[in-house]
Amino acid sequence: MVEIMHSPPKSQNNRVISLFRLISINFLVFSFLFLSLYTCIRVLAEDSPTSAELISKAWEAHGRGDIENTFRYTQQVIDLYKDMADRLQASLKQFPNSKDEIEVLGVLNDVATAYFIQAESLMRQHKTEEAKKIFQLIIDRYPFAQAWDQRGWYWSIAEVARQSIKKMETGSIEIETTKKQVSQLVTTIKLYDPGEEEVVDYARYGEFVNVGTKDYKYIVHDQEGLIRAVGEGIYPNTGSVRWDPAYNRALKEKRLEGSHWDFLQSPDLEAAFFKWVTAPEPQGVKMFYTGLILEKAGLIKHAIKCYYAIVVHYPGSYGITYFKTPWYVGQAALAKIHYLLRRNPQLGYRLEGADIRIINGFDKDVYNDTVITNPGKFVKDGFLSKLKPRPSADSFSIKKRLGKGKVQVVQYENGDWQLLVEGKPYVIKGITYAPTKVGESPDEATLSNWMYADLNQNGKIDGPYDSFVDKNRNNHQDDDEPAVGDFHLMKEMGVNTIRIYHHPLSVNKQLLRELYTNYGIRVIMGDFLGKYALGSDAPWNPGTDYTNEEHRRNMLESVTKMVLDFKDEPYILFWLLGNENVYGYACNADREPDAFFKFANEVARHIKSIDPEHPVAIANGDVLYLDRFGKYAADIDIFGTNAYRGDYGFGFLWHQVKQEADRAAFITEFGCPAYAEGKSVDEAEFLQAEYHRGSWEDIENNMAFAAGAGNAIGGVVFEWLDEWWKAYEPYIHDKKGLWAGPFSDGYMHEEWLGVCGQGDGSLSPFLRQLRQAYFMYKRLWNK
C-alpha cells in the first residue's frame, strides 16, 4: 500500500550532504567488497548458503512455529557471518538512511535479524530472561542494523528489540518521541502584510505568454505593484516577512530553530509560517507548504493566493515522494484551489480554464517532462450560475457500452462514465474487509482465514456475525452491547461493496452469498496477477517476471480458475487485476511496465472470452505509468488505483485518466490513520474523518454530470478494521510512522487505518470501537 504526495527528503536540495553521502556509500561498498571476498572464500569452501537465504528459511520456520529449524537456520547465520557483521558495524559512524547504504550492509542486517528471530522465539516460549538477553545483545552490538519489511521499508532491529523488552517488563508499550519545546505557542497567524488584493489580477502587473503551450510563462512588468498586491509570504513578496515584528519576536524567542521540515506539523503556526516562507527550498515547494500552514490557520484567501502563485510562476515545479516518484506541485496546487473554493462557497469564486498537463509525467524521470500550462482565470460565482440545472443521464444518450450482462460500464455522449447494475447507476461505496485477529500475521504464516474463523465455536463466523460495538470503549462487552456482526454494521454504514482476493486463502462462497442476499453487499473479486509472487509461482526474490512465459502461463491459469469458480455467483460486481504492481515489490512491473500492461490486457481479453457478463478493472499504484496503461490496455474497462494524496482528494487523477486512457475510474484503496502524534484520540479521529470526507467529496465531484472530470464511479475505503501486524510485531498496536505522507501528523501509521478499532486487543477479533469516520460515511452514504 502506498500513497503519493509526501514530504521530500530533508537532504533533497543539499548537494554537499549528497556528495558526502555518495562518498560514504562508495567507502561502504569498498569495505563490503573486501569483507565479502574474505567471507566468500570461507563460505564457498564450506559450500554454505548465503545469509539472506538462511534468514528467509528462518522466518518461514519461525512463522510455522518450527522451533528446531528456527534455531538451526539462525545459528548458521551467526556462526558463518558474525565476524563480518561485527566489522561492518564497527565501520559505521551513523545510522544508514538511504536504501543504497542499507543494502550494502546486508550481512550485518542478517546477523542482527538472526539474533532477533531467536529472541522472538524465546519470548513466545515464555523464556523471557533468555529473550531479554538476546534483545539487549542486539541493542548493544548492532545498533545500526535494519531489517527489510516486504511492504516497502526498513525497520530498526534495535528499536524493535527495545520495544519487545519493554513489553515483557510492563505488558504494554508506548513509542517514546522527543518533541521540540518552545517558550510560546502561537496557534494563529496575523499577517503583517495581507496584500492589497484578495484575488490578484495578474494582468495588471505583467502578461501571460504562450498560454496552453509548453512555452508558457508569466512576465512581470510591475514587480513592486505585484509585491504589494499578493502580500507577505507569496512570491515575489518573500522578503517582507523579515520586517514583520512577530517574525523578529519569534527569532528572539528561538522559536525558529531547527529544520523547516520539522515545522510542518508544529502547533506553533506562526513559527511554521515564518520558517517556511524563509525555507531554502525551490519556490514551488516552499509556497505549497506555506499554503498548507495558512490553511491550518484559517487564512483561506491567502492560502488560495499562495497556491495560485505556484500555478502562475512555477507550474512545472516538483518534489520527490518518499517512494522516489515525482510529485508535481503545480497540479497539486490547482487541486487545492478547487477544493478550498468548493469547501468555502461564501468566497464566491471559481477558477475556470486552469490546467497543467505534464507530458511524460507518468514515469519516474522528471527530465523528460514537458509542461503545458493554462493558468485560467478566477470568475465570480454568481447567483444565476448556482441555479443552473445539473445535467443527468436523461440528457444524453449512451455512446459506448462495456459488458453484456447485468453489470455494465457505459459512456454518454458528453464523455462521462457510469457503472450500471441492472440498468441503474451504481456508485461503489466500498471497503476493504479483512478482520485480522490481534497477534496473527501473514509475515509469520499465522494469519487465519476470517471467512471460516469460529473461535467461540458457536457455529457462526466471528467477524461477520459475532462482533459487537464497545460503545463506552471500556474494552469489555457490557450487557447492552450484544453481538451484531460486521455485515450488519457495514450495511448500516452504507457499504454496498467489499474488495477481496480469491487467493492465497480459500473463499467461503456461502458466506458471500449471505452477505449479498441478506445485506445487499456485492464483491469486487481480485487476482493479484503476480504481485507478491501470487499466482505466478515465482520466488519472492526476484519475484514475478512479466516477460517469463512460465510465470505468465501460471498467472493466466490462476485468473481462469477465479473466473470459472465465481462467474455465476450473484454477488460478483466485476473482476480486479493486480494491486499496485507498478511499485515493483516481488515483481518487475516497475522495470517492465509495457510487458505488464500488455499481459494485463491479454488477461482481460481472456476473462471476457469466458465471462462476458462482468467488466474487468485494474488496481494500479496511483497514476504511475498511466500513459502505458492507456496505450497497451484497451480491453480493461475500468482504471482503478490505490491513492493516498491528502484530505483534499485526488487532484488531477480523474482528468489524467480521461486524457490518457478515457476510462471509468475508481479508487481501489484510500484512507488515513486514526492516530496522530501529539493529538488526542478524539482529535486524531476527527482528522481521519475529515480526510475521508474530503476524499469522498472529491469522488462525488468527479462523477458523471458533476463539475469535475465525469469518470469517477466510486471508491473503496481502506479499511474496515485496524490490522496490528502491519508494523511487524502483531501483538503491539504500533504508533510509529512507517513513511512520510500527507496524513494528520505527516506520517503513515499503517496499523491505525480502520474506521473501526479493536480497543486494547484483548477481545479481538470480536470487539469494535466505531470511529468518527464510520459515522461520517453513515451520513454521506445513506443520504
Short mmCIF file of N, CA and C in Angstrom, two decimals, residues 8 25 36 61 63 114 142 148 202 239 257 277 307 310 321 439 450 468 488 513 540 542 552 600 697-698 763 779:
data_model
loop_
_atom_site.label_atom_id
_atom_site.label_comp_id
_atom_site.label_asym_id
_atom_site.label_seq_id
_atom_site.Cartn_x
_atom_site.Cartn_y
_atom_site.Cartn_z
N PRO A 8 9.26 15.85 0.62
CA PRO A 8 10.54 15.46 0.04
C PRO A 8 11.57 15.20 1.13
N ILE A 25 28.89 6.07 0.81
CA ILE A 25 28.36 4.84 0.19
C ILE A 25 29.48 4.09 -0.52
N SER A 36 33.50 -9.12 1.79
CA SER A 36 32.77 -10.18 1.10
C SER A 36 33.72 -11.19 0.50
N ALA A 61 10.37 -20.81 9.11
CA ALA A 61 10.29 -21.76 10.22
C ALA A 61 9.69 -21.11 11.46
N GLY A 63 7.57 -18.62 11.50
CA GLY A 63 6.15 -18.45 11.26
C GLY A 63 5.36 -19.73 11.47
N ALA A 114 18.98 -12.55 12.67
CA ALA A 114 19.05 -13.92 13.19
C ALA A 114 18.92 -13.91 14.71
N TYR A 142 24.57 -4.24 17.72
CA TYR A 142 24.18 -3.93 16.34
C TYR A 142 23.16 -2.79 16.28
N TRP A 148 14.39 -5.62 6.44
CA TRP A 148 13.52 -5.21 5.34
C TRP A 148 12.11 -5.74 5.55
N TYR A 202 -3.42 39.39 -12.11
CA TYR A 202 -2.05 39.33 -12.61
C TYR A 202 -1.87 40.09 -13.91
N GLY A 239 10.26 38.56 0.95
CA GLY A 239 11.23 39.21 1.83
C GLY A 239 10.61 40.07 2.91
N GLU A 257 14.27 27.76 15.47
CA GLU A 257 15.45 26.91 15.37
C GLU A 257 15.07 25.51 14.87
N VAL A 277 8.26 30.35 4.90
CA VAL A 277 8.43 31.49 3.98
C VAL A 277 9.91 31.73 3.71
N TYR A 307 -1.29 29.26 -3.39
CA TYR A 307 -1.35 28.15 -4.34
C TYR A 307 -1.39 28.67 -5.79
N ILE A 310 1.87 29.58 -7.40
CA ILE A 310 2.60 28.43 -7.94
C ILE A 310 2.17 28.18 -9.38
N THR A 321 8.68 12.11 -3.79
CA THR A 321 7.97 11.43 -2.71
C THR A 321 8.92 10.52 -1.94
N GLY A 439 -2.38 -10.41 16.97
CA GLY A 439 -1.40 -11.46 17.22
C GLY A 439 -1.11 -12.32 16.01
N TRP A 450 -10.40 -15.45 7.90
CA TRP A 450 -11.57 -14.87 8.56
C TRP A 450 -12.88 -15.43 8.03
N PHE A 468 -19.14 -7.14 18.24
CA PHE A 468 -20.04 -6.25 18.98
C PHE A 468 -19.41 -4.86 19.07
N HIS A 488 -23.80 -6.50 9.44
CA HIS A 488 -24.87 -5.58 9.82
C HIS A 488 -24.33 -4.16 9.97
N ARG A 513 -22.55 -15.28 -0.31
CA ARG A 513 -23.95 -15.29 -0.76
C ARG A 513 -24.84 -14.67 0.31
N TRP A 540 9.77 -15.19 -4.14
CA TRP A 540 9.57 -13.80 -3.73
C TRP A 540 10.68 -12.90 -4.28
N PRO A 542 13.65 -12.91 -7.11
CA PRO A 542 13.30 -11.55 -7.54
C PRO A 542 11.83 -11.32 -7.83
N ARG A 552 3.81 -16.23 -16.83
CA ARG A 552 2.60 -15.75 -17.50
C ARG A 552 1.55 -16.87 -17.59
N ALA A 600 -1.57 -7.75 -18.81
CA ALA A 600 -2.85 -7.50 -18.14
C ALA A 600 -3.98 -7.39 -19.16
N GLU A 697 -15.90 13.59 -1.08
CA GLU A 697 -16.45 14.75 -1.79
C GLU A 697 -15.77 14.90 -3.15
N ASP A 698 -14.47 14.63 -3.21
CA ASP A 698 -13.76 14.72 -4.48
C ASP A 698 -14.24 13.64 -5.45
N LEU A 763 -10.02 -8.43 23.36
CA LEU A 763 -11.23 -9.14 22.91
C LEU A 763 -11.27 -9.26 21.39
N ARG A 779 -23.56 8.95 7.38
CA ARG A 779 -24.36 10.11 6.94
C ARG A 779 -24.28 10.30 5.43
#
